[in-house]
Amino acid sequence: MLTRLISRSTTQSRWQTRFWILALLAMLLFFIGNVPDSSSGIGFVDAAHASETVAEEAVELKGAPKLKREDYPQLLGMSSRSIVWVIAQMHLYLAAFVLAVPLFVTVIEWIGVKNRDDRYDDMAHEFMKVSMTAYSLTALFGGTLAFALFLLYPDFMGYMMRVFGGQTLVYAFLFFAESAILYIYYYSWNSLRYGNKKYIHLSLGILLNVVGTTLLFIANAWATFMMAPSGVNEAGAVTGNIWEIMRGPLWNPVNLHRFVANIAFGGAVVGAYAAYKFLSAKSLELKAHYDWMGYTANFIAILAFLPLPFAGYWLMAEVYAYSQQMGITAMGGILAWLFIVQAVLIGTILLAANYYLWSGMSRCDGSERYRYLIKYIAVTLVVCFLIWVTPHTLILTAKETAALGGSHHPMLGPLGIMPAKNIAVNLMLIATFLSFQLYRRSDKEVTVAWAGLGNALLVTIYVVAIANVIFAGIYYGYFTNTVYKVGSSVMQVVSTLIVIIAGVTIDSLMFKGAKTLPSKWGQVSNRAQYALFALPIAFTWLMALMGYVRSSVKTHWHVYTVMKDNSPDNYIPAIGHAGNMMTIATISFVLIVLFIFWIASLSESRQVKPVASA
Amino acid sequence: MNDSGKSSPKDWLIAIAVTLVVFYMMDQGIMAVQGLPLNFNMSPAQ
């Protein structure tokens, strides 16, 4: 089996290395082709120098190229944007997955060491096994994306290379480092398993995550530079150093949002793997193992998902602060309807995650104490979901408008604006956290002396937080001026965060020395596993949807206000077309994920040696 | 929470008092930090 594993890894490494060498060569060629002369002020040293002497040398600075339609090569008459769109989306999905898995794997490995429980270690190792196959595919799509970009948008890529200069080589070097550390981390798992050697292995895991997260942040700098350029003047000429170019106004919000979202996405994908293995398992022992694995993956996905709307809120606030026009394009124009679709997808995620938790409570008899609460949580989720998906402005015919008495529904109209949505989102998050907390409490009997006070405090915090969210939304949202309406949404967010932080803290203190009730792992219903499949599919669609929004807010610019897009695709694609593109990307990724699961399972199968015939 | 630890009236009183004070101060503080002060009765001061 080891030989097969090594053989497989060698093949993966070979392909990956080939593609990355080719991609690197392509990047080098463009980099060399665009190496600045000493007067252009580009590159690490020259850029810093240019920053100091910009006034004197402004005339000599080289701005962004002004492209014409014929500067964009066409491939077989196909839309260049559509080609790059799908490839970039696939690369992003896979990269998000492979960068996220080691993050929680290292934490699980650490928990295994701390609790001296080999089950955690085995589970972490298995999560990494799934990620390894995806890693090769990430590299393949990354290389293909680089080729597609240089082939179809050569001048734009030339400009980006000129702006980012040597930083792109740092990215390439880090990718090599990531590959090396990843393979060492995975293949040394059993040889560095116990004693002090385990700490060497954990250190490798931490190093892997540092490198991986740095890669993510570097790539984010390219995307956020295109949305909100910094370190360049109005003509696109570089006036700042690489740090000034990277730390644009949207860089950190996107860093945080993607970092957290990747963990949620990675957790959801390995949760689907656990569900796949659970459904195909024959023995109760295997079912128990994958049931526990699915529970852990869902735990990771939901824990990372709960603060995600707040990171998204910060990102959108920064978008508005940077350019009100850009913010309005995203949330008040053609793209506004996509936030309704976003609500549907997030609602699906929350309903699926809650359903999984409720089903999972059946593993433990101790859950009887809390089951009566499920119906209230379900009603809250459904009502809030319906409020969230209520549109503000309806697309109506003249006859329908006349029948309605206007473009807004008299009763449902108020539910279409942000205060109602903010109430709905926060209540859904609080309800989901309550499901999560009840699940965690199901197999425990608290024994601390202050349990009565702790329970009273928890109930009160929930009730007051819910009241505060509703009060802030209704009173400031509908009865005061706009600035108070916007400002009060922070009160709502903090109320929800207080519930989450207080819930985790109080429970952790109360669970010290708690009596653990038996859980029947492996006896959860198959329906719960289908919920685990729903999660990554909804996440995948959601990423494609919001990626489209994020990219489209640039409208007809390659780099917003600095470099115009004059290609045949220099417009915001229609929602129908975008929907088709997202669906293609989502279905393709789901098929790839199934392939990854199948490949990961192959290493466990062994052909029985044929008996020699006499 | 119907757990093994039953809450006494004193527990409830402490919990309600602490939580109300924390949330009230949080609301006042968050709005003040944003330059949107509130009156004692939570109505906008501007």
PDB file of C-alpha atoms in Angstrom, chain A residues 321-593:
ATOM      1  CA  ALA A 321     -16.290  53.821   2.275  1.00  0.00           C
ATOM      2  CA  TYR A 322     -13.915  53.433  -0.675  1.00  0.00           C
ATOM      3  CA  SER A 323     -16.474  54.196  -3.364  1.00  0.00           C
ATOM      4  CA  GLN A 324     -20.130  54.837  -2.731  1.00  0.00           C
ATOM      5  CA  GLN A 325     -20.765  54.212  -6.426  1.00  0.00           C
ATOM      6  CA  MET A 326     -19.195  50.762  -6.134  1.00  0.00           C
ATOM      7  CA  GLY A 327     -21.303  49.988  -3.071  1.00  0.00           C
ATOM      8  CA  ILE A 328     -24.484  51.065  -4.817  1.00  0.00           C
ATOM      9  CA  THR A 329     -23.575  48.974  -7.870  1.00  0.00           C
ATOM     10  CA  ALA A 330     -23.268  45.966  -5.571  1.00  0.00           C
ATOM     11  CA  MET A 331     -26.310  46.401  -3.386  1.00  0.00           C
ATOM     12  CA  GLY A 332     -28.580  48.893  -5.064  1.00  0.00           C
ATOM     13  CA  GLY A 333     -28.321  48.177  -8.779  1.00  0.00           C
ATOM     14  CA  ILE A 334     -28.453  45.156 -11.045  1.00  0.00           C
ATOM     15  CA  LEU A 335     -26.542  43.050  -8.540  1.00  0.00           C
ATOM     16  CA  ALA A 336     -28.956  43.764  -5.690  1.00  0.00           C
ATOM     17  CA  TRP A 337     -31.185  40.858  -6.654  1.00  0.00           C
ATOM     18  CA  LEU A 338     -28.275  38.494  -6.153  1.00  0.00           C
ATOM     19  CA  PHE A 339     -28.383  39.253  -2.453  1.00  0.00           C
ATOM     20  CA  ILE A 340     -31.829  37.657  -2.453  1.00  0.00           C
ATOM     21  CA  VAL A 341     -30.296  34.560  -4.063  1.00  0.00           C
ATOM     22  CA  GLN A 342     -27.550  34.796  -1.451  1.00  0.00           C
ATOM     23  CA  ALA A 343     -30.241  34.759   1.233  1.00  0.00           C
ATOM     24  CA  VAL A 344     -31.723  31.594  -0.256  1.00  0.00           C
ATOM     25  CA  LEU A 345     -28.327  29.876  -0.253  1.00  0.00           C
ATOM     26  CA  ILE A 346     -27.398  30.977   3.259  1.00  0.00           C
ATOM     27  CA  GLY A 347     -30.859  29.956   4.424  1.00  0.00           C
ATOM     28  CA  THR A 348     -30.232  26.525   2.884  1.00  0.00           C
ATOM     29  CA  ILE A 349     -26.926  26.258   4.705  1.00  0.00           C
ATOM     30  CA  LEU A 350     -28.443  27.217   8.043  1.00  0.00           C
ATOM     31  CA  LEU A 351     -31.467  24.944   7.645  1.00  0.00           C
ATOM     32  CA  ALA A 352     -29.254  21.999   6.613  1.00  0.00           C
ATOM     33  CA  ALA A 353     -26.788  22.601   9.440  1.00  0.00           C
ATOM     34  CA  ASN A 354     -29.579  22.880  12.001  1.00  0.00           C
ATOM     35  CA  TYR A 355     -31.290  19.788  10.685  1.00  0.00           C
ATOM     36  CA  TYR A 356     -28.037  17.860  11.000  1.00  0.00           C
ATOM     37  CA  LEU A 357     -27.641  19.009  14.608  1.00  0.00           C
ATOM     38  CA  TRP A 358     -31.231  18.065  15.482  1.00  0.00           C
ATOM     39  CA  SER A 359     -30.809  14.649  13.880  1.00  0.00           C
ATOM     40  CA  GLY A 360     -27.512  14.224  15.672  1.00  0.00           C
ATOM     41  CA  MET A 361     -29.168  14.866  19.027  1.00  0.00           C
ATOM     42  CA  SER A 362     -30.862  11.484  18.626  1.00  0.00           C
ATOM     43  CA  ARG A 363     -27.473   9.871  19.303  1.00  0.00           C
ATOM     44  CA  CYS A 364     -27.846  10.656  22.970  1.00  0.00           C
ATOM     45  CA  ASP A 365     -30.749  10.009  25.345  1.00  0.00           C
ATOM     46  CA  GLY A 366     -29.744  13.141  27.250  1.00  0.00           C
ATOM     47  CA  SER A 367     -31.089  15.214  24.373  1.00  0.00           C
ATOM     48  CA  GLU A 368     -34.654  14.480  25.570  1.00  0.00           C
ATOM     49  CA  ARG A 369     -34.247  17.436  27.940  1.00  0.00           C
ATOM     50  CA  TYR A 370     -33.934  19.876  25.029  1.00  0.00           C
ATOM     51  CA  ARG A 371     -35.955  18.388  22.171  1.00  0.00           C
ATOM     52  CA  TYR A 372     -39.040  20.496  22.894  1.00  0.00           C
ATOM     53  CA  LEU A 373     -37.044  23.570  21.858  1.00  0.00           C
ATOM     54  CA  ILE A 374     -36.400  22.309  18.310  1.00  0.00           C
ATOM     55  CA  LYS A 375     -39.851  23.293  17.017  1.00  0.00           C
ATOM     56  CA  TYR A 376     -39.386  26.884  18.199  1.00  0.00           C
ATOM     57  CA  ILE A 377     -35.954  27.073  16.576  1.00  0.00           C
ATOM     58  CA  ALA A 378     -37.403  25.657  13.342  1.00  0.00           C
ATOM     59  CA  VAL A 379     -40.226  28.220  13.274  1.00  0.00           C
ATOM     60  CA  THR A 380     -37.755  31.057  13.944  1.00  0.00           C
ATOM     61  CA  LEU A 381     -35.489  29.876  11.134  1.00  0.00           C
ATOM     62  CA  VAL A 382     -38.301  29.535   8.599  1.00  0.00           C
ATOM     63  CA  VAL A 383     -39.922  32.892   9.442  1.00  0.00           C
ATOM     64  CA  CYS A 384     -36.568  34.706   9.342  1.00  0.00           C
ATOM     65  CA  PHE A 385     -35.651  32.930   6.108  1.00  0.00           C
ATOM     66  CA  LEU A 386     -38.894  34.153   4.504  1.00  0.00           C
ATOM     67  CA  ILE A 387     -38.231  37.719   5.684  1.00  0.00           C
ATOM     68  CA  TRP A 388     -34.687  37.565   4.326  1.00  0.00           C
ATOM     69  CA  VAL A 389     -35.798  36.445   0.863  1.00  0.00           C
ATOM     70  CA  THR A 390     -38.545  39.079   0.603  1.00  0.00           C
ATOM     71  CA  PRO A 391     -37.450  41.490  -2.151  1.00  0.00           C
ATOM     72  CA  HIS A 392     -37.880  45.228  -1.765  1.00  0.00           C
ATOM     73  CA  THR A 393     -38.680  46.095  -5.360  1.00  0.00           C
ATOM     74  CA  LEU A 394     -40.638  43.666  -7.463  1.00  0.00           C
ATOM     75  CA  ILE A 395     -40.291  43.304 -11.227  1.00  0.00           C
ATOM     76  CA  LEU A 396     -43.887  43.888 -12.282  1.00  0.00           C
ATOM     77  CA  THR A 397     -46.005  44.622 -15.332  1.00  0.00           C
ATOM     78  CA  ALA A 398     -48.025  47.841 -15.381  1.00  0.00           C
ATOM     79  CA  LYS A 399     -51.182  45.841 -14.657  1.00  0.00           C
ATOM     80  CA  GLU A 400     -49.575  44.122 -11.678  1.00  0.00           C
ATOM     81  CA  THR A 401     -48.267  47.458 -10.353  1.00  0.00           C
ATOM     82  CA  ALA A 402     -51.771  48.933 -10.580  1.00  0.00           C
ATOM     83  CA  ALA A 403     -53.283  45.935  -8.807  1.00  0.00           C
ATOM     84  CA  LEU A 404     -50.646  46.185  -6.064  1.00  0.00           C
ATOM     85  CA  GLY A 405     -51.105  49.933  -5.685  1.00  0.00           C
ATOM     86  CA  GLY A 406     -47.420  50.696  -6.333  1.00  0.00           C
ATOM     87  CA  SER A 407     -44.062  49.027  -6.867  1.00  0.00           C
ATOM     88  CA  HIS A 408     -43.868  47.935  -3.230  1.00  0.00           C
ATOM     89  CA  HIS A 409     -46.243  45.556  -1.522  1.00  0.00           C
ATOM     90  CA  PRO A 410     -48.137  47.447   1.221  1.00  0.00           C
ATOM     91  CA  MET A 411     -47.639  44.699   3.811  1.00  0.00           C
ATOM     92  CA  LEU A 412     -44.442  42.983   2.704  1.00  0.00           C
ATOM     93  CA  GLY A 413     -42.641  46.096   1.424  1.00  0.00           C
ATOM     94  CA  PRO A 414     -41.175  47.007   4.843  1.00  0.00           C
ATOM     95  CA  LEU A 415     -39.689  43.504   5.059  1.00  0.00           C
ATOM     96  CA  GLY A 416     -37.657  44.158   1.917  1.00  0.00           C
ATOM     97  CA  ILE A 417     -35.293  46.694   3.439  1.00  0.00           C
ATOM     98  CA  MET A 418     -32.142  46.208   5.469  1.00  0.00           C
ATOM     99  CA  PRO A 419     -33.479  46.630   9.045  1.00  0.00           C
ATOM    100  CA  ALA A 420     -35.798  43.640   8.530  1.00  0.00           C
ATOM    101  CA  LYS A 421     -33.001  41.631   6.900  1.00  0.00           C
ATOM    102  CA  ASN A 422     -30.622  42.479   9.742  1.00  0.00           C
ATOM    103  CA  ILE A 423     -33.131  41.243  12.310  1.00  0.00           C
ATOM    104  CA  ALA A 424     -33.697  38.054  10.305  1.00  0.00           C
ATOM    105  CA  VAL A 425     -29.992  37.286   9.802  1.00  0.00           C
ATOM    106  CA  ASN A 426     -29.062  37.877  13.421  1.00  0.00           C
ATOM    107  CA  LEU A 427     -31.970  35.794  14.722  1.00  0.00           C
ATOM    108  CA  MET A 428     -31.056  32.947  12.348  1.00  0.00           C
ATOM    109  CA  LEU A 429     -27.497  33.004  13.639  1.00  0.00           C
ATOM    110  CA  ILE A 430     -28.646  33.058  17.264  1.00  0.00           C
ATOM    111  CA  ALA A 431     -31.077  30.196  16.572  1.00  0.00           C
ATOM    112  CA  THR A 432     -28.327  28.167  14.901  1.00  0.00           C
ATOM    113  CA  PHE A 433     -25.999  28.751  17.807  1.00  0.00           C
ATOM    114  CA  LEU A 434     -28.770  27.616  20.152  1.00  0.00           C
ATOM    115  CA  SER A 435     -29.098  24.339  18.183  1.00  0.00           C
ATOM    116  CA  PHE A 436     -25.370  23.952  18.401  1.00  0.00           C
ATOM    117  CA  GLN A 437     -25.324  24.620  22.126  1.00  0.00           C
ATOM    118  CA  LEU A 438     -28.193  22.218  22.809  1.00  0.00           C
ATOM    119  CA  TYR A 439     -26.376  19.554  20.812  1.00  0.00           C
ATOM    120  CA  ARG A 440     -23.229  20.026  22.880  1.00  0.00           C
ATOM    121  CA  ARG A 441     -25.243  19.854  26.092  1.00  0.00           C
ATOM    122  CA  SER A 442     -27.111  16.696  25.075  1.00  0.00           C
ATOM    123  CA  ASP A 443     -24.495  14.265  26.331  1.00  0.00           C
ATOM    124  CA  LYS A 444     -23.564  16.166  29.475  1.00  0.00           C
ATOM    125  CA  GLU A 445     -24.915  16.510  32.963  1.00  0.00           C
ATOM    126  CA  VAL A 446     -23.565  19.602  34.639  1.00  0.00           C
ATOM    127  CA  THR A 447     -22.257  19.103  38.158  1.00  0.00           C
ATOM    128  CA  VAL A 448     -20.824  22.505  39.147  1.00  0.00           C
ATOM    129  CA  ALA A 449     -22.393  24.161  42.199  1.00  0.00           C
ATOM    130  CA  TRP A 450     -23.321  27.331  40.306  1.00  0.00           C
ATOM    131  CA  ALA A 451     -25.188  25.495  37.509  1.00  0.00           C
ATOM    132  CA  GLY A 452     -28.449  27.255  38.419  1.00  0.00           C
ATOM    133  CA  LEU A 453     -26.915  30.704  38.037  1.00  0.00           C
ATOM    134  CA  GLY A 454     -25.107  29.662  34.840  1.00  0.00           C
ATOM    135  CA  ASN A 455     -28.302  28.392  33.254  1.00  0.00           C
ATOM    136  CA  ALA A 456     -30.262  31.485  34.292  1.00  0.00           C
ATOM    137  CA  LEU A 457     -27.528  33.678  32.853  1.00  0.00           C
ATOM    138  CA  LEU A 458     -27.570  31.817  29.538  1.00  0.00           C
ATOM    139  CA  VAL A 459     -31.343  32.009  29.168  1.00  0.00           C
ATOM    140  CA  THR A 460     -31.343  35.702  30.059  1.00  0.00           C
ATOM    141  CA  ILE A 461     -28.566  36.482  27.595  1.00  0.00           C
ATOM    142  CA  TYR A 462     -30.511  34.772  24.793  1.00  0.00           C
ATOM    143  CA  VAL A 463     -33.752  36.574  25.637  1.00  0.00           C
ATOM    144  CA  VAL A 464     -32.193  40.029  26.057  1.00  0.00           C
ATOM    145  CA  ALA A 465     -30.030  39.650  22.925  1.00  0.00           C
ATOM    146  CA  ILE A 466     -33.055  38.640  20.826  1.00  0.00           C
ATOM    147  CA  ALA A 467     -35.072  41.552  22.247  1.00  0.00           C
ATOM    148  CA  ASN A 468     -32.178  43.918  21.564  1.00  0.00           C
ATOM    149  CA  VAL A 469     -31.814  42.750  17.952  1.00  0.00           C
ATOM    150  CA  ILE A 470     -35.547  43.205  17.304  1.00  0.00           C
ATOM    151  CA  PHE A 471     -35.711  46.550  19.151  1.00  0.00           C
ATOM    152  CA  ALA A 472     -32.669  47.990  17.319  1.00  0.00           C
ATOM    153  CA  GLY A 473     -33.962  46.808  13.957  1.00  0.00           C
ATOM    154  CA  ILE A 474     -37.501  48.127  14.336  1.00  0.00           C
ATOM    155  CA  TYR A 475     -36.967  51.321  16.341  1.00  0.00           C
ATOM    156  CA  TYR A 476     -33.801  52.687  14.712  1.00  0.00           C
ATOM    157  CA  GLY A 477     -34.517  51.044  11.355  1.00  0.00           C
ATOM    158  CA  TYR A 478     -38.009  52.446  10.816  1.00  0.00           C
ATOM    159  CA  PHE A 479     -38.467  55.352  13.228  1.00  0.00           C
ATOM    160  CA  THR A 480     -35.173  57.289  13.275  1.00  0.00           C
ATOM    161  CA  ASN A 481     -32.869  58.783  10.660  1.00  0.00           C
ATOM    162  CA  THR A 482     -30.581  56.824   8.330  1.00  0.00           C
ATOM    163  CA  VAL A 483     -27.354  57.253  10.283  1.00  0.00           C
ATOM    164  CA  TYR A 484     -28.933  55.753  13.390  1.00  0.00           C
ATOM    165  CA  LYS A 485     -30.402  52.986  11.252  1.00  0.00           C
ATOM    166  CA  VAL A 486     -26.966  52.060   9.930  1.00  0.00           C
ATOM    167  CA  GLY A 487     -25.237  52.535  13.288  1.00  0.00           C
ATOM    168  CA  SER A 488     -27.729  50.331  15.137  1.00  0.00           C
ATOM    169  CA  SER A 489     -26.811  47.353  12.973  1.00  0.00           C
ATOM    170  CA  VAL A 490     -23.543  47.219  14.921  1.00  0.00           C
ATOM    171  CA  MET A 491     -25.593  46.845  18.119  1.00  0.00           C
ATOM    172  CA  GLN A 492     -27.326  43.866  16.537  1.00  0.00           C
ATOM    173  CA  VAL A 493     -24.068  42.260  15.446  1.00  0.00           C
ATOM    174  CA  VAL A 494     -22.510  42.694  18.888  1.00  0.00           C
ATOM    175  CA  SER A 495     -25.661  41.262  20.529  1.00  0.00           C
ATOM    176  CA  THR A 496     -25.271  38.110  18.449  1.00  0.00           C
ATOM    177  CA  LEU A 497     -21.561  37.916  19.175  1.00  0.00           C
ATOM    178  CA  ILE A 498     -22.245  38.263  22.919  1.00  0.00           C
ATOM    179  CA  VAL A 499     -24.595  35.261  22.711  1.00  0.00           C
ATOM    180  CA  ILE A 500     -21.932  33.198  20.933  1.00  0.00           C
ATOM    181  CA  ILE A 501     -18.999  34.222  23.119  1.00  0.00           C
ATOM    182  CA  ALA A 502     -20.957  34.041  26.389  1.00  0.00           C
ATOM    183  CA  GLY A 503     -22.497  30.712  25.348  1.00  0.00           C
ATOM    184  CA  VAL A 504     -19.127  29.116  24.630  1.00  0.00           C
ATOM    185  CA  THR A 505     -17.484  30.606  27.738  1.00  0.00           C
ATOM    186  CA  ILE A 506     -20.232  29.785  30.244  1.00  0.00           C
ATOM    187  CA  ASP A 507     -20.712  26.272  28.861  1.00  0.00           C
ATOM    188  CA  SER A 508     -16.972  25.584  28.897  1.00  0.00           C
ATOM    189  CA  LEU A 509     -16.789  26.585  32.568  1.00  0.00           C
ATOM    190  CA  MET A 510     -19.933  24.634  33.436  1.00  0.00           C
ATOM    191  CA  PHE A 511     -18.748  21.496  31.634  1.00  0.00           C
ATOM    192  CA  LYS A 512     -15.660  21.191  33.832  1.00  0.00           C
ATOM    193  CA  GLY A 513     -16.050  17.864  35.597  1.00  0.00           C
ATOM    194  CA  ALA A 514     -19.462  17.309  33.973  1.00  0.00           C
ATOM    195  CA  LYS A 515     -20.866  13.794  33.838  1.00  0.00           C
ATOM    196  CA  THR A 516     -20.770  12.512  30.242  1.00  0.00           C
ATOM    197  CA  LEU A 517     -23.781  10.525  29.063  1.00  0.00           C
ATOM    198  CA  PRO A 518     -23.317   7.722  26.499  1.00  0.00           C
ATOM    199  CA  SER A 519     -23.659   8.556  22.787  1.00  0.00           C
ATOM    200  CA  LYS A 520     -24.604   6.020  20.122  1.00  0.00           C
ATOM    201  CA  TRP A 521     -22.246   6.976  17.315  1.00  0.00           C
ATOM    202  CA  GLY A 522     -23.085   5.483  13.947  1.00  0.00           C
ATOM    203  CA  GLN A 523     -26.808   5.228  14.614  1.00  0.00           C
ATOM    204  CA  VAL A 524     -27.778   8.581  13.185  1.00  0.00           C
ATOM    205  CA  SER A 525     -30.238   8.612  10.280  1.00  0.00           C
ATOM    206  CA  ASN A 526     -29.136   8.639   6.627  1.00  0.00           C
ATOM    207  CA  ARG A 527     -31.164  11.834   6.185  1.00  0.00           C
ATOM    208  CA  ALA A 528     -28.654  13.634   8.388  1.00  0.00           C
ATOM    209  CA  GLN A 529     -25.936  12.659   5.898  1.00  0.00           C
ATOM    210  CA  TYR A 530     -27.895  14.237   3.055  1.00  0.00           C
ATOM    211  CA  ALA A 531     -27.792  17.482   5.019  1.00  0.00           C
ATOM    212  CA  LEU A 532     -24.006  17.148   5.052  1.00  0.00           C
ATOM    213  CA  PHE A 533     -24.083  16.902   1.239  1.00  0.00           C
ATOM    214  CA  ALA A 534     -26.310  19.972   0.991  1.00  0.00           C
ATOM    215  CA  LEU A 535     -23.824  22.114   2.896  1.00  0.00           C
ATOM    216  CA  PRO A 536     -20.853  22.063   0.473  1.00  0.00           C
ATOM    217  CA  ILE A 537     -23.137  22.375  -2.562  1.00  0.00           C
ATOM    218  CA  ALA A 538     -24.765  25.504  -1.127  1.00  0.00           C
ATOM    219  CA  PHE A 539     -21.347  26.843  -0.083  1.00  0.00           C
ATOM    220  CA  THR A 540     -19.960  26.230  -3.577  1.00  0.00           C
ATOM    221  CA  TRP A 541     -22.848  28.029  -5.234  1.00  0.00           C
ATOM    222  CA  LEU A 542     -22.587  30.851  -2.741  1.00  0.00           C
ATOM    223  CA  MET A 543     -18.887  31.349  -3.438  1.00  0.00           C
ATOM    224  CA  ALA A 544     -19.535  31.499  -7.174  1.00  0.00           C
ATOM    225  CA  LEU A 545     -22.379  33.952  -6.641  1.00  0.00           C
ATOM    226  CA  MET A 546     -20.546  36.352  -4.369  1.00  0.00           C
ATOM    227  CA  GLY A 547     -17.368  36.045  -6.416  1.00  0.00           C
ATOM    228  CA  TYR A 548     -19.382  37.256  -9.398  1.00  0.00           C
ATOM    229  CA  VAL A 549     -20.673  40.201  -7.365  1.00  0.00           C
ATOM    230  CA  ARG A 550     -17.198  41.057  -6.041  1.00  0.00           C
ATOM    231  CA  SER A 551     -15.685  41.007  -9.498  1.00  0.00           C
ATOM    232  CA  SER A 552     -18.592  42.744 -11.245  1.00  0.00           C
ATOM    233  CA  VAL A 553     -18.533  45.844  -9.070  1.00  0.00           C
ATOM    234  CA  LYS A 554     -15.504  46.945 -11.109  1.00  0.00           C
ATOM    235  CA  THR A 555     -17.964  47.376 -14.025  1.00  0.00           C
ATOM    236  CA  HIS A 556     -15.972  48.247 -17.175  1.00  0.00           C
ATOM    237  CA  TRP A 557     -12.573  48.451 -15.506  1.00  0.00           C
ATOM    238  CA  HIS A 558      -9.781  45.901 -15.272  1.00  0.00           C
ATOM    239  CA  VAL A 559      -8.366  47.993 -12.436  1.00  0.00           C
ATOM    240  CA  TYR A 560     -11.032  50.297 -11.053  1.00  0.00           C
ATOM    241  CA  THR A 561     -10.669  53.905 -12.300  1.00  0.00           C
ATOM    242  CA  VAL A 562      -7.123  53.155 -13.510  1.00  0.00           C
ATOM    243  CA  MET A 563      -7.178  50.673 -16.381  1.00  0.00           C
ATOM    244  CA  LYS A 564     -10.228  50.369 -18.615  1.00  0.00           C
ATOM    245  CA  ASP A 565     -11.470  47.058 -19.907  1.00  0.00           C
ATOM    246  CA  ASN A 566     -12.017  47.420 -23.645  1.00  0.00           C
ATOM    247  CA  SER A 567     -12.521  43.746 -24.350  1.00  0.00           C
ATOM    248  CA  PRO A 568     -15.790  42.506 -25.912  1.00  0.00           C
ATOM    249  CA  ASP A 569     -16.859  41.480 -22.381  1.00  0.00           C
ATOM    250  CA  ASN A 570     -16.488  44.898 -20.730  1.00  0.00           C
ATOM    251  CA  TYR A 571     -19.939  44.923 -19.130  1.00  0.00           C
ATOM    252  CA  ILE A 572     -21.600  43.330 -16.119  1.00  0.00           C
ATOM    253  CA  PRO A 573     -22.885  40.006 -17.390  1.00  0.00           C
ATOM    254  CA  ALA A 574     -26.629  39.533 -17.250  1.00  0.00           C
ATOM    255  CA  ILE A 575     -27.875  37.651 -14.219  1.00  0.00           C
ATOM    256  CA  GLY A 576     -29.160  34.765 -16.349  1.00  0.00           C
ATOM    257  CA  HIS A 577     -25.794  34.283 -18.039  1.00  0.00           C
ATOM    258  CA  ALA A 578     -23.997  34.649 -14.728  1.00  0.00           C
ATOM    259  CA  GLY A 579     -26.349  32.078 -13.206  1.00  0.00           C
ATOM    260  CA  ASN A 580     -25.440  29.598 -15.928  1.00  0.00           C
ATOM    261  CA  MET A 581     -21.732  30.223 -15.399  1.00  0.00           C
ATOM    262  CA  MET A 582     -22.052  29.731 -11.645  1.00  0.00           C
ATOM    263  CA  THR A 583     -23.996  26.540 -12.187  1.00  0.00           C
ATOM    264  CA  ILE A 584     -21.367  25.184 -14.578  1.00  0.00           C
ATOM    265  CA  ALA A 585     -18.645  25.966 -12.035  1.00  0.00           C
ATOM    266  CA  THR A 586     -20.634  24.464  -9.155  1.00  0.00           C
ATOM    267  CA  ILE A 587     -21.514  21.230 -10.964  1.00  0.00           C
ATOM    268  CA  SER A 588     -17.937  20.874 -12.212  1.00  0.00           C
ATOM    269  CA  PHE A 589     -16.588  21.310  -8.709  1.00  0.00           C
ATOM    270  CA  VAL A 590     -19.059  18.815  -7.244  1.00  0.00           C
ATOM    271  CA  LEU A 591     -17.958  16.265  -9.870  1.00  0.00           C
ATOM    272  CA  ILE A 592     -14.322  16.944  -8.999  1.00  0.00           C
ATOM    273  CA  VAL A 593     -15.096  16.518  -5.313  1.00  0.00           C
TER     274      VAL A 593
END
